[in-house]
Short mmCIF file of C-alpha atoms and ligand atoms in Angstrom, two decimals:
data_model
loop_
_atom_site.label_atom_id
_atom_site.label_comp_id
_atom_site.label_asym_id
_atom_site.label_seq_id
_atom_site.Cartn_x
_atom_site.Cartn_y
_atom_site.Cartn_z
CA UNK D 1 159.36 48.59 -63.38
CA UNK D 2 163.14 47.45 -63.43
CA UNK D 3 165.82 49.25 -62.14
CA UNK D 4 169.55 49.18 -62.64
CA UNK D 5 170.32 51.16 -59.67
CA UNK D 6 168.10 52.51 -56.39
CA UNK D 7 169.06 54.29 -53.41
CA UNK D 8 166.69 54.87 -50.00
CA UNK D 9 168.49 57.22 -47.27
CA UNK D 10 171.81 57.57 -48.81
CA UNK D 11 173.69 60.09 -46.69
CA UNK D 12 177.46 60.79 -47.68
CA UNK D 13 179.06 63.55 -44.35
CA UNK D 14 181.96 65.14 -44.55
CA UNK D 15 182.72 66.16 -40.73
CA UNK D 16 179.61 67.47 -40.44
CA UNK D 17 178.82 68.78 -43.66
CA UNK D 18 176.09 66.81 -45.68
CA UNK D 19 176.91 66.20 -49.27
CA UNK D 20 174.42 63.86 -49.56
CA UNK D 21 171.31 63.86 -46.89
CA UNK D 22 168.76 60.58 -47.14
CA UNK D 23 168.80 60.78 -51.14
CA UNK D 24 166.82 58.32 -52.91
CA UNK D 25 167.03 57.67 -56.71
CA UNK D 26 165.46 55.08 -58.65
CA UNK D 27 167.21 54.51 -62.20
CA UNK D 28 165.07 52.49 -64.96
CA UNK D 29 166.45 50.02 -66.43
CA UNK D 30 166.88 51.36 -70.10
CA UNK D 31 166.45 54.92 -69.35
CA UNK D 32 168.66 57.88 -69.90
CA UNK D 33 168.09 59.52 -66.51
CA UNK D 34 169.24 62.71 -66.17
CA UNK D 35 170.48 63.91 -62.82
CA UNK D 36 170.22 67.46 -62.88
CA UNK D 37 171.18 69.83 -59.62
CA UNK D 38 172.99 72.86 -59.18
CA UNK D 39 176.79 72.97 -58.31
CA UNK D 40 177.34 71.11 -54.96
CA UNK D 41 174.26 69.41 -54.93
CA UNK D 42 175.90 66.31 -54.02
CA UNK D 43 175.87 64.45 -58.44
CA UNK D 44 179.64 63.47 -58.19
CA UNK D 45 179.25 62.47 -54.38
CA UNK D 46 176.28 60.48 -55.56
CA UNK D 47 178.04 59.00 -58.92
CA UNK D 48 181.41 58.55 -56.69
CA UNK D 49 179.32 56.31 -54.13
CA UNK D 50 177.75 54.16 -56.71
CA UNK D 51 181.14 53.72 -58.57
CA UNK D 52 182.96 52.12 -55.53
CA UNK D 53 184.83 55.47 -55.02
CA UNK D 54 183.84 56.15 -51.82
CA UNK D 55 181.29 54.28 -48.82
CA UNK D 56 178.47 56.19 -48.06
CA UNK D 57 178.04 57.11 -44.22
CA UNK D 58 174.34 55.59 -44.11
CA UNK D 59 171.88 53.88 -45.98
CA UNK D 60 172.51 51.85 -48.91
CA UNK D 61 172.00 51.53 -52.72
CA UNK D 62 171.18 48.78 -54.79
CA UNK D 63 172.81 47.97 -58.21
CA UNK D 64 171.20 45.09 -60.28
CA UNK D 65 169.28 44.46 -56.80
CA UNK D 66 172.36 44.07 -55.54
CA UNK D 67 173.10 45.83 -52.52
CA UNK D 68 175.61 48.06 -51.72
CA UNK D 69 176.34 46.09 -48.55
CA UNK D 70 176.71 42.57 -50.18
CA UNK D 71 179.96 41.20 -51.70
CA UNK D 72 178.57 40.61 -54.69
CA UNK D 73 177.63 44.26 -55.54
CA UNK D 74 181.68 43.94 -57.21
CA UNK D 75 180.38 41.84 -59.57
CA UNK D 76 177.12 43.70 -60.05
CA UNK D 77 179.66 47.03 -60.29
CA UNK D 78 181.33 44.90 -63.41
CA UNK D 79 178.21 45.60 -65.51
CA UNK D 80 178.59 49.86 -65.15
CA UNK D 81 180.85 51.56 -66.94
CA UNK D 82 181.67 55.37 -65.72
CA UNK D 83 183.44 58.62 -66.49
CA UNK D 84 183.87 60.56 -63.50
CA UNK D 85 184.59 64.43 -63.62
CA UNK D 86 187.66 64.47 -66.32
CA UNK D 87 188.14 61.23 -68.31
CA UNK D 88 191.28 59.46 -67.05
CA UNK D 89 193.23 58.70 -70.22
CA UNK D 90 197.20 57.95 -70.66
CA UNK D 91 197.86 61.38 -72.91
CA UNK D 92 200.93 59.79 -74.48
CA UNK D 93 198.69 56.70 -76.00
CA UNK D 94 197.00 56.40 -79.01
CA UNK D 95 193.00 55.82 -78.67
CA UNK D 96 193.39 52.38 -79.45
CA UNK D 97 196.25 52.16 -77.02
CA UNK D 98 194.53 53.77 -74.31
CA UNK D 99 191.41 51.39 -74.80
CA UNK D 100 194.07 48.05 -75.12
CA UNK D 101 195.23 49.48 -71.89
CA UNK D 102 191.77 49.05 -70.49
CA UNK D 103 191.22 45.74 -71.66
CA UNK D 104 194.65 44.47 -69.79
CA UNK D 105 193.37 45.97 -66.96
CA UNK D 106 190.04 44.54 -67.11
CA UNK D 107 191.98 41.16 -67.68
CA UNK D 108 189.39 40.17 -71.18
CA UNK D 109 190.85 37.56 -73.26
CA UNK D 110 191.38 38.92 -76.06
CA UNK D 111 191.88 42.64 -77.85
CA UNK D 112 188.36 42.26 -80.17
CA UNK D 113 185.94 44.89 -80.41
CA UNK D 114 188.30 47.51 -80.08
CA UNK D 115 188.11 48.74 -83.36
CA UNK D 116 184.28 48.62 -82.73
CA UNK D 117 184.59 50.61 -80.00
CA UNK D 118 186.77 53.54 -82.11
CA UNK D 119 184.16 53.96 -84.69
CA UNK D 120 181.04 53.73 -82.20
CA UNK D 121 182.90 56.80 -80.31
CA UNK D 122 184.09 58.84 -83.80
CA UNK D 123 187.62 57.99 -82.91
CA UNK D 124 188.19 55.21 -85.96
CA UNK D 125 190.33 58.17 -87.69
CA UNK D 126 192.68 59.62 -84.73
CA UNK D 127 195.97 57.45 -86.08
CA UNK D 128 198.83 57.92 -84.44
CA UNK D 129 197.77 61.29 -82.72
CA UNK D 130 198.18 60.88 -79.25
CA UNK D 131 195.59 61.91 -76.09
CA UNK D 132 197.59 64.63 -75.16
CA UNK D 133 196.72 66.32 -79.15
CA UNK D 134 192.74 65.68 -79.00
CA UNK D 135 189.92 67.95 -78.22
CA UNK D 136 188.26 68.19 -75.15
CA UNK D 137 185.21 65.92 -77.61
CA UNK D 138 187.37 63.59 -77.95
CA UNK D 139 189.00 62.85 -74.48
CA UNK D 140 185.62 62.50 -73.48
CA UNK D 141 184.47 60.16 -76.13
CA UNK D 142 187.81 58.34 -75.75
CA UNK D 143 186.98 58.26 -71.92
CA UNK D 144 183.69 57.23 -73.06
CA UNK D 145 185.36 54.47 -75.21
CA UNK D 146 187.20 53.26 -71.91
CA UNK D 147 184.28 52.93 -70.22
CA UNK D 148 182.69 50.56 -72.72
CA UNK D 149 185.64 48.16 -72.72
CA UNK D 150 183.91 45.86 -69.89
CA UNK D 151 180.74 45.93 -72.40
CA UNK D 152 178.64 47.20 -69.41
CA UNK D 153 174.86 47.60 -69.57
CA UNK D 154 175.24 50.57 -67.38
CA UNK D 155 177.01 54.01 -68.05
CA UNK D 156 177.46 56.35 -66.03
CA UNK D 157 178.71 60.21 -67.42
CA UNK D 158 179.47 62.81 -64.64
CA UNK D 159 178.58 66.44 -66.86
CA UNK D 160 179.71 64.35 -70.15
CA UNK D 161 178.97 68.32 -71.85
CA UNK D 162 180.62 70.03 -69.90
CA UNK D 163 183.21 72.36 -71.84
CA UNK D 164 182.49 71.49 -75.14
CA UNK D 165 182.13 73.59 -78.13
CA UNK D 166 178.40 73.25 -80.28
CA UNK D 167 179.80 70.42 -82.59
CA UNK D 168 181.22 68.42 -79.13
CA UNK D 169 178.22 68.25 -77.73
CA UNK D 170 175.59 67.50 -80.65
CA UNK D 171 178.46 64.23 -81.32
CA UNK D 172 178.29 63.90 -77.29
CA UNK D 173 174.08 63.83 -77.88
CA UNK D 174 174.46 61.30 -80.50
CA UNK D 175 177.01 59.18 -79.37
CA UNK D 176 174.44 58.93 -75.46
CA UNK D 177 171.15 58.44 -77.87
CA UNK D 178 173.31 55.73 -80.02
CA UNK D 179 174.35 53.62 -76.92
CA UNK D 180 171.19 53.79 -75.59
CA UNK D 181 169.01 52.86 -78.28
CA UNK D 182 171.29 50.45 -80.38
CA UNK D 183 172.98 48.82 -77.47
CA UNK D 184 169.87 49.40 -74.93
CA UNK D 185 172.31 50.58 -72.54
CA UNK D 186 170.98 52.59 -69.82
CA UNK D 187 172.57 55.76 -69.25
CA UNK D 188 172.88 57.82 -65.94
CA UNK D 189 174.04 61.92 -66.82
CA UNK D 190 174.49 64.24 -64.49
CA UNK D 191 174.38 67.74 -65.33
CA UNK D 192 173.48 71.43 -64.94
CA UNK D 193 172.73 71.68 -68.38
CA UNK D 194 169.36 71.60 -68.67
CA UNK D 195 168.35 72.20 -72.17
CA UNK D 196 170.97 69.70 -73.73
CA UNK D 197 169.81 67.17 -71.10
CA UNK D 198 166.07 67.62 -72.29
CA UNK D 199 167.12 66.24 -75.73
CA UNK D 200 168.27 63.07 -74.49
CA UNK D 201 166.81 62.28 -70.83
CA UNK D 202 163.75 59.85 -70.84
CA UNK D 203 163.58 60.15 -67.17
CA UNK D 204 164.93 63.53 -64.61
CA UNK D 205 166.10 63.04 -60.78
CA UNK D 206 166.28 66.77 -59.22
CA UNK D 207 168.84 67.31 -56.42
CA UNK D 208 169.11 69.73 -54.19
CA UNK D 209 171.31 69.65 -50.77
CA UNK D 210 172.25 66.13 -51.18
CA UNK D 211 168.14 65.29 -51.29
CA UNK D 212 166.40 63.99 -54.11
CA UNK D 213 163.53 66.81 -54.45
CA UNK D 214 161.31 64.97 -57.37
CA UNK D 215 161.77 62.26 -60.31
CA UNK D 216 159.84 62.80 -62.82
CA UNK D 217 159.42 61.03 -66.40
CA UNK D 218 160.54 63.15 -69.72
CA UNK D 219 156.77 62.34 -70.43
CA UNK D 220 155.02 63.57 -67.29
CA UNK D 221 157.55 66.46 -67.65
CA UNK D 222 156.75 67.30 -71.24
CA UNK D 223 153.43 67.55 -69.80
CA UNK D 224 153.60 69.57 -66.95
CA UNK D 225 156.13 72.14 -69.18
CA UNK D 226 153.59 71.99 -72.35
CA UNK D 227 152.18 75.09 -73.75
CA UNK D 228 148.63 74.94 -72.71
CA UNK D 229 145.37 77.61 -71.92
CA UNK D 230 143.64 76.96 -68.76
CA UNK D 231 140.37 78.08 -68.99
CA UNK D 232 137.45 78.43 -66.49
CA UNK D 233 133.93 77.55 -67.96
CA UNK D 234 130.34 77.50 -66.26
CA UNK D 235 130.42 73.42 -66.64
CA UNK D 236 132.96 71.29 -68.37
CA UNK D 237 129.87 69.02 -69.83
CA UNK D 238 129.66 69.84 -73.59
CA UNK D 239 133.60 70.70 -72.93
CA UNK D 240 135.04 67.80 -73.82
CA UNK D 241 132.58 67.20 -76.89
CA UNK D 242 133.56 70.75 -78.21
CA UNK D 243 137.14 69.69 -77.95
CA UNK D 244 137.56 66.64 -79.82
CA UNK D 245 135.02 67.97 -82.27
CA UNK D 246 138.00 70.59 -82.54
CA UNK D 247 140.96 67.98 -82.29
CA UNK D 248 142.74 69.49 -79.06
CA UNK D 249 144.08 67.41 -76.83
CA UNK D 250 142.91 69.07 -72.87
CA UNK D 251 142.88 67.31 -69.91
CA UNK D 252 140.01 67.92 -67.46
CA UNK D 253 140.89 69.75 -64.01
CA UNK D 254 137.38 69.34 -62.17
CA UNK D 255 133.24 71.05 -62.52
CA UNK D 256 134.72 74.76 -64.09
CA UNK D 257 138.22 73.83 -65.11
CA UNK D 258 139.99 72.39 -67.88
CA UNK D 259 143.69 72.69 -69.87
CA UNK D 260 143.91 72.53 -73.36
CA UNK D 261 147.05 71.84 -75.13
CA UNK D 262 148.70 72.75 -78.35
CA UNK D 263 147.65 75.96 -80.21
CA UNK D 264 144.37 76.97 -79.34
CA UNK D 265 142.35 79.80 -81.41
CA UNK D 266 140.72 80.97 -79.15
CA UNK D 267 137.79 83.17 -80.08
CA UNK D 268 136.52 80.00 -82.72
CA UNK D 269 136.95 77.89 -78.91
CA UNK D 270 134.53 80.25 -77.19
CA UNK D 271 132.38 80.06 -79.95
CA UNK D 272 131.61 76.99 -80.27
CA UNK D 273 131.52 76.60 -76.60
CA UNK D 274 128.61 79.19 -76.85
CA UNK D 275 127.08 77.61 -78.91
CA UNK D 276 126.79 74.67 -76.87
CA UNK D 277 125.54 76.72 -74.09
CA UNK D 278 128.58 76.68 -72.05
CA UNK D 279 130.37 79.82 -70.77
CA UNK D 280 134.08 80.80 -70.65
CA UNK D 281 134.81 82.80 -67.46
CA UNK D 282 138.35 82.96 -68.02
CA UNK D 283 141.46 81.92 -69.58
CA UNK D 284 145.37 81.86 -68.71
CA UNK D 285 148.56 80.74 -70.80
CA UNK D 286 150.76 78.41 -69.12
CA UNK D 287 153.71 77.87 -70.74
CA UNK D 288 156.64 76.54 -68.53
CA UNK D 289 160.63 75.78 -69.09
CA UNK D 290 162.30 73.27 -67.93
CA UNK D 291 163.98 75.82 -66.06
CA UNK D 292 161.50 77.37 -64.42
CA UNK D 293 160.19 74.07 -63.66
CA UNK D 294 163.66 73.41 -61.86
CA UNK D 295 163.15 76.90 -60.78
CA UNK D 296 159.96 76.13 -59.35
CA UNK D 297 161.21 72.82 -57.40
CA UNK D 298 164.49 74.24 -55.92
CA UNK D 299 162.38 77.37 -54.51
CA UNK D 300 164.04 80.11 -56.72
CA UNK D 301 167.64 81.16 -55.93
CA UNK D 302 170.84 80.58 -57.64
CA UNK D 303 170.42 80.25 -61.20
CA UNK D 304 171.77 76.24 -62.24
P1 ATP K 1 179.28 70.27 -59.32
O1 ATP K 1 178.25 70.45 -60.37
O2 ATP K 1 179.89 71.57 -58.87
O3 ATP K 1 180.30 69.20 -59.60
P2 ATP K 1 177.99 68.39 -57.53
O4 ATP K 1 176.51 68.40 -57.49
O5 ATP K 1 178.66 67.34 -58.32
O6 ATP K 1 178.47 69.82 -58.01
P3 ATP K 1 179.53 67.40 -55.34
O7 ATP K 1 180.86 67.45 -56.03
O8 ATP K 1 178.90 66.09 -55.14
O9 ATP K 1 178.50 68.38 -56.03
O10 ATP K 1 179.74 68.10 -53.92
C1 ATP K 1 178.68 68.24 -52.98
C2 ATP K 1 179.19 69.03 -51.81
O11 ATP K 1 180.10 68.22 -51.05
C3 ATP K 1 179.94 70.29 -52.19
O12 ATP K 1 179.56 71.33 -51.32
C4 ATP K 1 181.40 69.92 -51.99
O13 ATP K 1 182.15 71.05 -51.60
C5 ATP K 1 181.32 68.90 -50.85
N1 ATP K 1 182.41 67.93 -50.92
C6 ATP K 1 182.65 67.08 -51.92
N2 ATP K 1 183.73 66.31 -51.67
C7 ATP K 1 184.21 66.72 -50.45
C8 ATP K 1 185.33 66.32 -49.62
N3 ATP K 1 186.15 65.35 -49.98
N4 ATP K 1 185.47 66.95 -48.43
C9 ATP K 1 184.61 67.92 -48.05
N5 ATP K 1 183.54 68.35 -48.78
C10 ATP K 1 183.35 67.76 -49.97
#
């Protein structure tokens, strides 16, 4: 697999306060990866390091393969784009005059694509309003906006939901699922939200205590979260035949165990199970949040 960005033993101290304590993170190239963690888990430190903001105290990162060490990780830095905590904008500028700011800055040749850039991020209708007279959406989309002027293939969005009213954050959804899948730009979120980020997120980094604690695909997540019965048998031979004859999907644990997936009913299961001479001993729903799954990882406690 490609990445656009890995980490090994990336430790940010304060004095002698760890924000960030031998993390590792491995970011697919294409992926929305979420980066989920409660507050002070060490996401901004993380997303502040990558961004040139600030050196880490040990260990090292790679962007594009480029590490964080070499000279050319600028130019590797050139292809991310990033909004960092609240989206710097000038708040007496236009959106198209805060993104023409960005592209003098940026030193590009010439002023194209901005109006591209308005309508991709909802802001083609904003006029003469001013920064200062959006909604909280819209700074963010604007900062969004900013952050595309370099065209980057990476984005990076430090809680890109945070604060935003129902309708902010389903254009927020779109506007992350748009980029990625139109411009196949891959997207790094961090955030405490955990329900919005399961709508996007094709791949999840868990932090805790400045340590990455698991990564885990959206897939292998989906997975370990579905809805399934667990159910001890006497053998799991005629199992499987019972269970496509049935169309279930189940996954086979070992000599006595097995999950099945999706909704089961279960008494014409044990019948035909019977019938094929095979027992059911016992049976247990599992049916797991993304939350409790957190939950689960960060060892119970404060609630993200
Ligand atoms: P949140 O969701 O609240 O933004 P976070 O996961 O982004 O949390 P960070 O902002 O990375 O967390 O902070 C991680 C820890 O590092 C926190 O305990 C924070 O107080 C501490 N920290 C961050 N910056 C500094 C600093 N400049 N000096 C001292 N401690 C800091």
């Amino acid at each position: 697999m490609e990445y656009c960005l890995t980490a090994e033993g990336l430790s940010k101290h304060y004095r002698h306060f760890k924000a960030l304590n031998g993390l590792s993170i491995h970011v697919p190239k294409g992926s929305i990866y979420g980066l989920v963690g409660r507050n002070g888990a060490g996401k901004t430190t993380l997303i502040r390091l990558i961004c040139g903001l600030q050196r880490p105290t040990a260990g090292e990162y790679t962007l594009y393969g480029r590490k964080s060490t070499d000279k050319e990780i600028t130019e590797a830095r050139r292809r991310m784009g990033a909004v960092v905590e609240t989206p710097s904008v000038y708040p007496d500028m236009t959106a198209e005059e805060n993104i023409r700011q960005q592209y003098l800055l940026l030193g590009l040749p010439s002023f194209d694509g901005i109006s591209e850039l308005l309508c991709l991020t909802g802001l083609e209708n904003t006029g003469k309003k001013t920064a200062r007279h959006f909604s909280l959406g819209m700074r963010q989309r604007l900062g969004i906006a900013i952050a595309l002027a370099g065209a980057p293939d990476f984005l990076v969005l430090d809680e890109p939901a945070n604060g935003l009213d129902p309708e902010g954050i389903v254009e927020m959804r779109e506007l992350i699922l748009r980029l990625n899948r139109e411009r196949q730009i891959t997207v790094l979120i961090s955030s405490h939200i955990l329900d919005e980020l399961s709508k996007v997120a094709t791949h999840y980094g868990f932090l805790d205590h400045g340590r990455m604690v698991r990564e885990v695909s959206a897939r292998d997540l989906e997975i370990a979260c579905r809805k399934c019965v667990r159910l001890q048998i006497s053998h799991t031979g005629s199992l499987a035949r019972v269970l496509d004859q049935m169309g279930l999907e189940y996954k086979i644990l070992g000599e006595t165990e097995a999950d099945v997936y999706g909704e089961v009913h279960l008494s014409r299961l044990v019948m035909a199970l019977s019938q094929e001479g095979c027992e059911v001993l016992g049976m247990q729903e599992h049916n797991e949040s993304l939350e409790s799954y957190f939950m689960s990882l960060m060892g119970g406690g404060d609630h993200v």
